């Protein structure tokens, strides 16, 4: 991307008011908080988490907060997750699809998932650039294609390494409608039959595991992204996501208009996508505290 966007709580609240959004959950997007030094990453994670918690405390009716972790420093991440959830009262945790090449099914992360499963934590997964991104992106913006593939890559890693089965109390939330997952779930199951890839033979199918995850509609939800997600996994665990501020305010408002103008959700007991995602968000988060 050509540069860093600007952000302020005031501008964010203005966007929310214009878009009819009651409450936002703040998080750090790609590339996260780790830039090569564990101590610096721990300090930066603590700084942004205390900032987010303070803003949430000032405006609890408008803001929630997902805490950043200094991964791939697992010990630092465990300590920061405990502090953020138990002391700061964060609503959840945000992780990237990979952390310097460590994908979310990596066995080194198992102690962290045990901690978060014990707490029944919400874990928001935001995509980031894959290893060797310079080679595969071909000079194009990585969020256009690579982020969507990396979401599928890390979700497959969670499935085939058994993380979702071992830690069923974690509430996983994937963004951008799961990326390309809706198109790949059947293929994952086909290959799983021939190549176990570490998954227990009696483990649930990839499709059934992916149906238990939560998804947001950040990006280009209509006319194709959300119908594809619905066909693969349903919409009972779909929530709204804006991708602001990497998505500029004008584009976020255009996305909201597209959501409101879309045909009603099929096979749902709500009349609009706004009603559906609002209800689902309250179920996911327990509502505003």
PDB file of C-alpha atoms in Angstrom:
ATOM      1  CA  UNK A   1       0.000   0.000   0.000  1.00  0.00           C
ATOM      2  CA  UNK A   2       1.297   3.504  -0.759  1.00  0.00           C
ATOM      3  CA  UNK A   3       1.185   4.824   2.821  1.00  0.00           C
ATOM      4  CA  UNK A   4      -0.409   4.826   6.253  1.00  0.00           C
ATOM      5  CA  UNK A   5      -3.925   6.270   6.600  1.00  0.00           C
ATOM      6  CA  UNK A   6      -4.785   8.793   9.281  1.00  0.00           C
ATOM      7  CA  UNK A   7      -7.214   7.951  12.086  1.00  0.00           C
ATOM      8  CA  UNK A   8      -8.886   9.717  14.979  1.00  0.00           C
ATOM      9  CA  UNK A   9     -11.709   8.783  17.317  1.00  0.00           C
ATOM     10  CA  UNK A  10     -13.615  11.871  16.185  1.00  0.00           C
ATOM     11  CA  UNK A  11     -13.404  10.949  12.500  1.00  0.00           C
ATOM     12  CA  UNK A  12     -14.377   7.373  13.317  1.00  0.00           C
ATOM     13  CA  UNK A  13     -17.446   8.495  15.260  1.00  0.00           C
ATOM     14  CA  UNK A  14     -18.449  10.776  12.385  1.00  0.00           C
ATOM     15  CA  UNK A  15     -18.273   7.836   9.975  1.00  0.00           C
ATOM     16  CA  UNK A  16     -20.320   5.691  12.367  1.00  0.00           C
ATOM     17  CA  UNK A  17     -23.008   8.367  12.643  1.00  0.00           C
ATOM     18  CA  UNK A  18     -23.195   8.815   8.874  1.00  0.00           C
ATOM     19  CA  UNK A  19     -23.393   5.061   8.329  1.00  0.00           C
ATOM     20  CA  UNK A  20     -25.859   4.301  11.110  1.00  0.00           C
ATOM     21  CA  UNK A  21     -23.356   2.193  13.070  1.00  0.00           C
ATOM     22  CA  UNK A  22     -23.993   1.949  16.796  1.00  0.00           C
ATOM     23  CA  UNK A  23     -20.754   0.408  18.042  1.00  0.00           C
ATOM     24  CA  UNK A  24     -17.337  -0.344  16.558  1.00  0.00           C
ATOM     25  CA  UNK A  25     -14.696  -2.800  17.730  1.00  0.00           C
ATOM     26  CA  UNK A  26     -11.226  -1.337  17.278  1.00  0.00           C
ATOM     27  CA  UNK A  27      -8.197  -3.430  16.371  1.00  0.00           C
ATOM     28  CA  UNK A  28      -4.728  -3.165  14.892  1.00  0.00           C
ATOM     29  CA  UNK A  29      -4.644  -4.351  11.288  1.00  0.00           C
ATOM     30  CA  UNK A  30      -1.758  -5.655   9.183  1.00  0.00           C
ATOM     31  CA  UNK A  31       1.189  -5.708   9.781  1.00  0.00           C
ATOM     32  CA  UNK A  32       0.513  -5.962  13.524  1.00  0.00           C
ATOM     33  CA  UNK A  33       2.922  -4.729  16.204  1.00  0.00           C
ATOM     34  CA  UNK A  34       6.024  -6.902  15.751  1.00  0.00           C
ATOM     35  CA  UNK A  35       8.765  -5.447  13.544  1.00  0.00           C
ATOM     36  CA  UNK A  36      11.610  -7.772  14.474  1.00  0.00           C
ATOM     37  CA  UNK A  37      12.363  -7.018  18.130  1.00  0.00           C
ATOM     38  CA  UNK A  38      10.473  -8.861  20.883  1.00  0.00           C
ATOM     39  CA  UNK A  39      10.942  -6.198  23.551  1.00  0.00           C
ATOM     40  CA  UNK A  40       9.831  -3.406  21.237  1.00  0.00           C
ATOM     41  CA  UNK A  41       6.815  -5.449  20.131  1.00  0.00           C
ATOM     42  CA  UNK A  42       5.772  -6.101  23.743  1.00  0.00           C
ATOM     43  CA  UNK A  43       6.006  -2.387  24.494  1.00  0.00           C
ATOM     44  CA  UNK A  44       4.063  -1.394  21.374  1.00  0.00           C
ATOM     45  CA  UNK A  45       1.334  -3.968  22.052  1.00  0.00           C
ATOM     46  CA  UNK A  46       0.937  -2.660  25.591  1.00  0.00           C
ATOM     47  CA  UNK A  47       0.801   0.949  24.343  1.00  0.00           C
ATOM     48  CA  UNK A  48      -1.888   0.367  21.706  1.00  0.00           C
ATOM     49  CA  UNK A  49      -3.917  -1.873  24.014  1.00  0.00           C
ATOM     50  CA  UNK A  50      -3.967   0.655  26.818  1.00  0.00           C
ATOM     51  CA  UNK A  51      -4.930   3.358  24.306  1.00  0.00           C
ATOM     52  CA  UNK A  52      -7.793   1.214  22.988  1.00  0.00           C
ATOM     53  CA  UNK A  53      -8.962   0.326  26.481  1.00  0.00           C
ATOM     54  CA  UNK A  54      -8.929   3.981  27.539  1.00  0.00           C
ATOM     55  CA  UNK A  55     -10.995   5.005  24.512  1.00  0.00           C
ATOM     56  CA  UNK A  56     -13.426   2.166  25.187  1.00  0.00           C
ATOM     57  CA  UNK A  57     -13.689   3.297  28.802  1.00  0.00           C
ATOM     58  CA  UNK A  58     -14.493   6.871  27.746  1.00  0.00           C
ATOM     59  CA  UNK A  59     -17.116   5.844  25.163  1.00  0.00           C
ATOM     60  CA  UNK A  60     -18.279   2.329  26.087  1.00  0.00           C
ATOM     61  CA  UNK A  61     -21.537   2.747  24.202  1.00  0.00           C
ATOM     62  CA  UNK A  62     -19.657   3.391  20.923  1.00  0.00           C
ATOM     63  CA  UNK A  63     -16.344   1.519  21.108  1.00  0.00           C
ATOM     64  CA  UNK A  64     -15.156  -1.988  21.901  1.00  0.00           C
ATOM     65  CA  UNK A  65     -11.566  -3.177  21.689  1.00  0.00           C
ATOM     66  CA  UNK A  66      -9.695  -6.242  20.399  1.00  0.00           C
ATOM     67  CA  UNK A  67      -6.198  -6.385  21.906  1.00  0.00           C
ATOM     68  CA  UNK A  68      -3.042  -6.788  19.805  1.00  0.00           C
ATOM     69  CA  UNK A  69      -0.403  -9.408  20.685  1.00  0.00           C
ATOM     70  CA  UNK A  70       3.382  -9.293  20.043  1.00  0.00           C
ATOM     71  CA  UNK A  71       3.462 -12.516  18.010  1.00  0.00           C
ATOM     72  CA  UNK A  72       5.517 -14.462  17.012  1.00  0.00           C
ATOM     73  CA  UNK A  73       6.794 -13.928  20.576  1.00  0.00           C
ATOM     74  CA  UNK A  74       4.533 -16.559  22.165  1.00  0.00           C
ATOM     75  CA  UNK A  75       5.532 -15.905  25.781  1.00  0.00           C
ATOM     76  CA  UNK A  76       4.984 -12.186  25.305  1.00  0.00           C
ATOM     77  CA  UNK A  77       1.667 -12.856  23.572  1.00  0.00           C
ATOM     78  CA  UNK A  78       0.416 -15.028  26.434  1.00  0.00           C
ATOM     79  CA  UNK A  79       1.319 -12.381  28.985  1.00  0.00           C
ATOM     80  CA  UNK A  80      -0.278  -9.579  26.963  1.00  0.00           C
ATOM     81  CA  UNK A  81      -3.452 -11.581  26.296  1.00  0.00           C
ATOM     82  CA  UNK A  82      -3.869 -12.219  30.027  1.00  0.00           C
ATOM     83  CA  UNK A  83      -3.295  -8.544  30.837  1.00  0.00           C
ATOM     84  CA  UNK A  84      -5.592  -7.299  28.075  1.00  0.00           C
ATOM     85  CA  UNK A  85      -8.469  -9.656  28.875  1.00  0.00           C
ATOM     86  CA  UNK A  86      -8.212  -9.831  32.656  1.00  0.00           C
ATOM     87  CA  UNK A  87      -7.038  -6.311  33.538  1.00  0.00           C
ATOM     88  CA  UNK A  88      -8.008  -4.063  30.635  1.00  0.00           C
ATOM     89  CA  UNK A  89     -11.264  -5.915  29.944  1.00  0.00           C
ATOM     90  CA  UNK A  90     -10.652  -6.217  26.195  1.00  0.00           C
ATOM     91  CA  UNK A  91     -13.548  -7.672  24.192  1.00  0.00           C
ATOM     92  CA  UNK A  92     -11.255 -10.028  22.329  1.00  0.00           C
ATOM     93  CA  UNK A  93      -7.862 -10.567  20.735  1.00  0.00           C
ATOM     94  CA  UNK A  94      -6.671  -9.743  17.220  1.00  0.00           C
ATOM     95  CA  UNK A  95      -4.049 -11.819  15.429  1.00  0.00           C
ATOM     96  CA  UNK A  96      -2.706 -11.716  11.888  1.00  0.00           C
ATOM     97  CA  UNK A  97      -3.133 -14.622   9.467  1.00  0.00           C
ATOM     98  CA  UNK A  98       0.569 -15.270   9.908  1.00  0.00           C
ATOM     99  CA  UNK A  99       3.248 -13.712  12.072  1.00  0.00           C
ATOM    100  CA  UNK A 100       6.565 -13.607  10.222  1.00  0.00           C
ATOM    101  CA  UNK A 101       5.647 -16.920   8.590  1.00  0.00           C
ATOM    102  CA  UNK A 102       4.146 -18.543  11.704  1.00  0.00           C
ATOM    103  CA  UNK A 103       0.623 -19.574  10.689  1.00  0.00           C
ATOM    104  CA  UNK A 104      -2.097 -20.076  13.257  1.00  0.00           C
ATOM    105  CA  UNK A 105      -1.974 -23.868  13.264  1.00  0.00           C
ATOM    106  CA  UNK A 106       1.710 -23.847  14.236  1.00  0.00           C
ATOM    107  CA  UNK A 107       2.340 -26.050  17.271  1.00  0.00           C
ATOM    108  CA  UNK A 108       4.325 -23.286  18.971  1.00  0.00           C
ATOM    109  CA  UNK A 109       1.043 -21.380  19.432  1.00  0.00           C
ATOM    110  CA  UNK A 110      -0.655 -24.193  21.318  1.00  0.00           C
ATOM    111  CA  UNK A 111      -0.047 -22.673  24.807  1.00  0.00           C
ATOM    112  CA  UNK A 112      -1.672 -19.427  23.655  1.00  0.00           C
ATOM    113  CA  UNK A 113      -4.717 -21.231  22.257  1.00  0.00           C
ATOM    114  CA  UNK A 114      -5.031 -23.181  25.518  1.00  0.00           C
ATOM    115  CA  UNK A 115      -5.108 -19.887  27.436  1.00  0.00           C
ATOM    116  CA  UNK A 116      -7.705 -18.373  25.131  1.00  0.00           C
ATOM    117  CA  UNK A 117      -9.845 -21.496  24.971  1.00  0.00           C
ATOM    118  CA  UNK A 118      -9.969 -21.581  28.772  1.00  0.00           C
ATOM    119  CA  UNK A 119     -11.303 -18.008  28.713  1.00  0.00           C
ATOM    120  CA  UNK A 120     -13.719 -18.635  25.823  1.00  0.00           C
ATOM    121  CA  UNK A 121     -12.058 -15.692  24.100  1.00  0.00           C
ATOM    122  CA  UNK A 122     -13.038 -14.043  20.837  1.00  0.00           C
ATOM    123  CA  UNK A 123     -10.100 -14.134  18.381  1.00  0.00           C
ATOM    124  CA  UNK A 124     -10.335 -11.856  15.352  1.00  0.00           C
ATOM    125  CA  UNK A 125      -8.075 -12.964  12.481  1.00  0.00           C
ATOM    126  CA  UNK A 126      -6.951 -10.225  10.112  1.00  0.00           C
ATOM    127  CA  UNK A 127      -4.941 -11.173   7.025  1.00  0.00           C
ATOM    128  CA  UNK A 128      -1.468  -9.902   6.286  1.00  0.00           C
ATOM    129  CA  UNK A 129       1.173 -10.449   3.623  1.00  0.00           C
ATOM    130  CA  UNK A 130       2.352 -14.033   3.175  1.00  0.00           C
ATOM    131  CA  UNK A 131       6.029 -14.977   3.247  1.00  0.00           C
ATOM    132  CA  UNK A 132       7.817 -14.002   0.018  1.00  0.00           C
ATOM    133  CA  UNK A 133       4.983 -11.597  -0.766  1.00  0.00           C
ATOM    134  CA  UNK A 134       7.195  -9.612  -3.125  1.00  0.00           C
ATOM    135  CA  UNK A 135       7.381 -12.605  -5.432  1.00  0.00           C
ATOM    136  CA  UNK A 136       3.724 -13.646  -5.436  1.00  0.00           C
ATOM    137  CA  UNK A 137       2.052 -10.210  -5.416  1.00  0.00           C
ATOM    138  CA  UNK A 138       3.690  -9.273  -8.755  1.00  0.00           C
ATOM    139  CA  UNK A 139       3.894  -5.621  -7.763  1.00  0.00           C
ATOM    140  CA  UNK A 140       0.177  -5.293  -7.075  1.00  0.00           C
ATOM    141  CA  UNK A 141      -1.404  -4.230  -3.748  1.00  0.00           C
ATOM    142  CA  UNK A 142      -1.278  -7.239  -1.443  1.00  0.00           C
ATOM    143  CA  UNK A 143      -4.716  -6.645   0.128  1.00  0.00           C
ATOM    144  CA  UNK A 144      -6.320  -7.085  -3.307  1.00  0.00           C
ATOM    145  CA  UNK A 145      -5.552 -10.820  -3.630  1.00  0.00           C
ATOM    146  CA  UNK A 146      -2.893 -12.022  -1.192  1.00  0.00           C
ATOM    147  CA  UNK A 147      -4.838 -11.158   1.969  1.00  0.00           C
ATOM    148  CA  UNK A 148      -7.791 -13.259   0.795  1.00  0.00           C
ATOM    149  CA  UNK A 149      -5.577 -16.247   0.037  1.00  0.00           C
ATOM    150  CA  UNK A 150      -3.721 -15.883   3.335  1.00  0.00           C
ATOM    151  CA  UNK A 151      -7.001 -16.001   5.266  1.00  0.00           C
ATOM    152  CA  UNK A 152      -7.795 -19.314   3.588  1.00  0.00           C
ATOM    153  CA  UNK A 153      -4.249 -20.561   4.181  1.00  0.00           C
ATOM    154  CA  UNK A 154      -4.348 -19.924   7.919  1.00  0.00           C
ATOM    155  CA  UNK A 155      -7.909 -21.277   8.272  1.00  0.00           C
ATOM    156  CA  UNK A 156      -6.790 -24.483   6.547  1.00  0.00           C
ATOM    157  CA  UNK A 157      -3.841 -24.626   8.945  1.00  0.00           C
ATOM    158  CA  UNK A 158      -6.234 -24.394  11.900  1.00  0.00           C
ATOM    159  CA  UNK A 159      -8.380 -27.175  10.434  1.00  0.00           C
ATOM    160  CA  UNK A 160      -5.667 -29.626   9.393  1.00  0.00           C
ATOM    161  CA  UNK A 161      -3.625 -29.204  12.577  1.00  0.00           C
ATOM    162  CA  UNK A 162      -6.698 -29.855  14.708  1.00  0.00           C
ATOM    163  CA  UNK A 163      -6.722 -26.501  16.487  1.00  0.00           C
ATOM    164  CA  UNK A 164     -10.440 -25.908  15.983  1.00  0.00           C
ATOM    165  CA  UNK A 165     -11.300 -29.349  17.377  1.00  0.00           C
ATOM    166  CA  UNK A 166      -8.963 -29.074  20.385  1.00  0.00           C
ATOM    167  CA  UNK A 167     -10.111 -25.563  21.317  1.00  0.00           C
ATOM    168  CA  UNK A 168     -13.854 -25.382  20.650  1.00  0.00           C
ATOM    169  CA  UNK A 169     -14.487 -22.532  23.110  1.00  0.00           C
ATOM    170  CA  UNK A 170     -12.475 -19.990  21.109  1.00  0.00           C
ATOM    171  CA  UNK A 171     -14.787 -17.784  19.026  1.00  0.00           C
ATOM    172  CA  UNK A 172     -12.857 -17.303  15.771  1.00  0.00           C
ATOM    173  CA  UNK A 173     -13.819 -14.352  13.554  1.00  0.00           C
ATOM    174  CA  UNK A 174     -12.431 -14.189  10.009  1.00  0.00           C
ATOM    175  CA  UNK A 175     -12.745 -11.062   7.927  1.00  0.00           C
ATOM    176  CA  UNK A 176     -13.541 -10.415   4.236  1.00  0.00           C
ATOM    177  CA  UNK A 177     -16.158 -13.168   4.114  1.00  0.00           C
ATOM    178  CA  UNK A 178     -13.473 -15.761   4.778  1.00  0.00           C
ATOM    179  CA  UNK A 179     -11.478 -14.685   1.727  1.00  0.00           C
ATOM    180  CA  UNK A 180     -11.463 -17.510  -0.804  1.00  0.00           C
ATOM    181  CA  UNK A 181     -12.527 -20.152   1.750  1.00  0.00           C
ATOM    182  CA  UNK A 182     -16.091 -20.547   0.384  1.00  0.00           C
ATOM    183  CA  UNK A 183     -14.618 -21.709  -2.925  1.00  0.00           C
ATOM    184  CA  UNK A 184     -12.057 -24.048  -1.341  1.00  0.00           C
ATOM    185  CA  UNK A 185     -13.912 -25.829   1.482  1.00  0.00           C
ATOM    186  CA  UNK A 186     -15.085 -28.735  -0.693  1.00  0.00           C
ATOM    187  CA  UNK A 187     -11.614 -29.061  -2.178  1.00  0.00           C
ATOM    188  CA  UNK A 188     -10.118 -29.184   1.311  1.00  0.00           C
ATOM    189  CA  UNK A 189     -12.434 -32.066   2.180  1.00  0.00           C
ATOM    190  CA  UNK A 190     -11.597 -33.901  -1.034  1.00  0.00           C
ATOM    191  CA  UNK A 191      -7.881 -33.731  -0.314  1.00  0.00           C
ATOM    192  CA  UNK A 192      -8.413 -34.524   3.365  1.00  0.00           C
ATOM    193  CA  UNK A 193      -9.749 -37.969   2.422  1.00  0.00           C
ATOM    194  CA  UNK A 194      -6.638 -38.835   0.411  1.00  0.00           C
ATOM    195  CA  UNK A 195      -4.049 -37.012   2.528  1.00  0.00           C
ATOM    196  CA  UNK A 196      -4.852 -36.833   6.283  1.00  0.00           C
ATOM    197  CA  UNK A 197      -2.296 -33.989   6.755  1.00  0.00           C
ATOM    198  CA  UNK A 198      -2.199 -34.410  10.514  1.00  0.00           C
ATOM    199  CA  UNK A 199      -5.960 -34.269  11.124  1.00  0.00           C
ATOM    200  CA  UNK A 200      -7.474 -37.104  13.133  1.00  0.00           C
ATOM    201  CA  UNK A 201      -9.286 -39.604  10.864  1.00  0.00           C
ATOM    202  CA  UNK A 202     -12.519 -39.093  12.790  1.00  0.00           C
ATOM    203  CA  UNK A 203     -12.256 -35.287  12.860  1.00  0.00           C
ATOM    204  CA  UNK A 204     -15.252 -33.351  11.533  1.00  0.00           C
ATOM    205  CA  UNK A 205     -15.094 -32.346   7.889  1.00  0.00           C
ATOM    206  CA  UNK A 206     -13.368 -29.109   7.003  1.00  0.00           C
ATOM    207  CA  UNK A 207     -16.681 -27.666   5.851  1.00  0.00           C
ATOM    208  CA  UNK A 208     -18.414 -28.442   9.144  1.00  0.00           C
ATOM    209  CA  UNK A 209     -15.525 -26.936  11.129  1.00  0.00           C
ATOM    210  CA  UNK A 210     -15.538 -23.793   9.001  1.00  0.00           C
ATOM    211  CA  UNK A 211     -19.291 -23.417   9.481  1.00  0.00           C
ATOM    212  CA  UNK A 212     -18.653 -22.950  13.218  1.00  0.00           C
ATOM    213  CA  UNK A 213     -16.441 -19.906  12.640  1.00  0.00           C
ATOM    214  CA  UNK A 214     -17.644 -16.320  12.460  1.00  0.00           C
ATOM    215  CA  UNK A 215     -17.145 -14.098   9.413  1.00  0.00           C
ATOM    216  CA  UNK A 216     -17.444 -10.402   8.680  1.00  0.00           C
ATOM    217  CA  UNK A 217     -18.386  -8.736   5.395  1.00  0.00           C
ATOM    218  CA  UNK A 218     -15.542  -6.221   5.092  1.00  0.00           C
ATOM    219  CA  UNK A 219     -14.462  -5.571   1.517  1.00  0.00           C
ATOM    220  CA  UNK A 220     -16.836  -6.055  -1.411  1.00  0.00           C
ATOM    221  CA  UNK A 221     -19.762  -7.986   0.091  1.00  0.00           C
ATOM    222  CA  UNK A 222     -22.203  -7.674  -2.802  1.00  0.00           C
ATOM    223  CA  UNK A 223     -23.112  -8.852  -5.347  1.00  0.00           C
ATOM    224  CA  UNK A 224     -20.885 -11.967  -5.069  1.00  0.00           C
ATOM    225  CA  UNK A 225     -18.849 -12.251  -1.840  1.00  0.00           C
ATOM    226  CA  UNK A 226     -21.644 -12.780   0.713  1.00  0.00           C
ATOM    227  CA  UNK A 227     -23.819 -14.982  -1.538  1.00  0.00           C
ATOM    228  CA  UNK A 228     -20.778 -17.276  -1.933  1.00  0.00           C
ATOM    229  CA  UNK A 229     -20.258 -17.327   1.838  1.00  0.00           C
ATOM    230  CA  UNK A 230     -23.952 -18.050   2.373  1.00  0.00           C
ATOM    231  CA  UNK A 231     -23.862 -20.963  -0.057  1.00  0.00           C
ATOM    232  CA  UNK A 232     -20.843 -22.491   1.688  1.00  0.00           C
ATOM    233  CA  UNK A 233     -21.355 -21.743   5.386  1.00  0.00           C
ATOM    234  CA  UNK A 234     -24.659 -19.901   5.854  1.00  0.00           C
ATOM    235  CA  UNK A 235     -25.129 -16.470   7.425  1.00  0.00           C
ATOM    236  CA  UNK A 236     -25.985 -17.345  11.031  1.00  0.00           C
ATOM    237  CA  UNK A 237     -22.463 -16.251  12.021  1.00  0.00           C
ATOM    238  CA  UNK A 238     -22.030 -13.267   9.725  1.00  0.00           C
ATOM    239  CA  UNK A 239     -21.334  -9.796  11.118  1.00  0.00           C
ATOM    240  CA  UNK A 240     -20.619  -6.400   9.583  1.00  0.00           C
ATOM    241  CA  UNK A 241     -17.060  -5.139   9.111  1.00  0.00           C
ATOM    242  CA  UNK A 242     -15.884  -1.876   7.588  1.00  0.00           C
ATOM    243  CA  UNK A 243     -12.076  -2.217   7.253  1.00  0.00           C
ATOM    244  CA  UNK A 244     -11.897   1.475   8.163  1.00  0.00           C
ATOM    245  CA  UNK A 245      -9.457   3.296   8.169  1.00  0.00           C
ATOM    246  CA  UNK A 246      -7.473   1.352   5.575  1.00  0.00           C
ATOM    247  CA  UNK A 247     -10.708   1.557   3.614  1.00  0.00           C
ATOM    248  CA  UNK A 248     -11.328   5.329   3.349  1.00  0.00           C
ATOM    249  CA  UNK A 249     -14.525   6.763   4.805  1.00  0.00           C
ATOM    250  CA  UNK A 250     -16.119   7.389   1.395  1.00  0.00           C
ATOM    251  CA  UNK A 251     -15.522   3.783   0.329  1.00  0.00           C
ATOM    252  CA  UNK A 252     -16.834   2.479   3.668  1.00  0.00           C
ATOM    253  CA  UNK A 253     -20.022   4.497   3.218  1.00  0.00           C
ATOM    254  CA  UNK A 254     -20.404   3.164  -0.336  1.00  0.00           C
ATOM    255  CA  UNK A 255     -20.039  -0.361   1.032  1.00  0.00           C
ATOM    256  CA  UNK A 256     -22.750   0.318   3.639  1.00  0.00           C
ATOM    257  CA  UNK A 257     -25.035   1.609   0.879  1.00  0.00           C
ATOM    258  CA  UNK A 258     -24.418  -1.584  -1.114  1.00  0.00           C
ATOM    259  CA  UNK A 259     -25.281  -3.708   1.931  1.00  0.00           C
ATOM    260  CA  UNK A 260     -28.508  -1.775   2.511  1.00  0.00           C
ATOM    261  CA  UNK A 261     -29.455  -2.021  -1.173  1.00  0.00           C
ATOM    262  CA  UNK A 262     -28.812  -5.778  -1.450  1.00  0.00           C
ATOM    263  CA  UNK A 263     -31.725  -8.217  -1.758  1.00  0.00           C
ATOM    264  CA  UNK A 264     -32.939  -9.498   1.621  1.00  0.00           C
ATOM    265  CA  UNK A 265     -31.056 -12.378   3.232  1.00  0.00           C
ATOM    266  CA  UNK A 266     -32.391 -15.678   1.887  1.00  0.00           C
ATOM    267  CA  UNK A 267     -33.750 -18.233   4.346  1.00  0.00           C
ATOM    268  CA  UNK A 268     -33.382 -15.812   7.280  1.00  0.00           C
ATOM    269  CA  UNK A 269     -35.959 -14.447   9.673  1.00  0.00           C
ATOM    270  CA  UNK A 270     -34.777 -10.860   9.226  1.00  0.00           C
ATOM    271  CA  UNK A 271     -35.720  -8.432   6.472  1.00  0.00           C
ATOM    272  CA  UNK A 272     -32.343  -6.759   5.973  1.00  0.00           C
ATOM    273  CA  UNK A 273     -28.636  -7.559   6.158  1.00  0.00           C
ATOM    274  CA  UNK A 274     -28.316  -4.746   8.703  1.00  0.00           C
ATOM    275  CA  UNK A 275     -30.813  -6.476  11.004  1.00  0.00           C
ATOM    276  CA  UNK A 276     -29.164  -9.864  10.494  1.00  0.00           C
ATOM    277  CA  UNK A 277     -25.603  -8.718  11.175  1.00  0.00           C
ATOM    278  CA  UNK A 278     -26.652  -6.593  14.143  1.00  0.00           C
ATOM    279  CA  UNK A 279     -28.394  -9.544  15.776  1.00  0.00           C
ATOM    280  CA  UNK A 280     -25.420 -11.788  15.062  1.00  0.00           C
ATOM    281  CA  UNK A 281     -22.981  -9.231  16.470  1.00  0.00           C
ATOM    282  CA  UNK A 282     -24.873  -9.111  19.737  1.00  0.00           C
ATOM    283  CA  UNK A 283     -24.721 -12.896  19.920  1.00  0.00           C
ATOM    284  CA  UNK A 284     -20.990 -12.929  19.187  1.00  0.00           C
ATOM    285  CA  UNK A 285     -20.012 -10.209  21.624  1.00  0.00           C
ATOM    286  CA  UNK A 286     -22.705 -10.517  24.250  1.00  0.00           C
ATOM    287  CA  UNK A 287     -23.923  -7.034  23.347  1.00  0.00           C
ATOM    288  CA  UNK A 288     -22.503  -3.721  24.536  1.00  0.00           C
ATOM    289  CA  UNK A 289     -21.433  -3.722  28.160  1.00  0.00           C
TER     290      UNK A 289
END
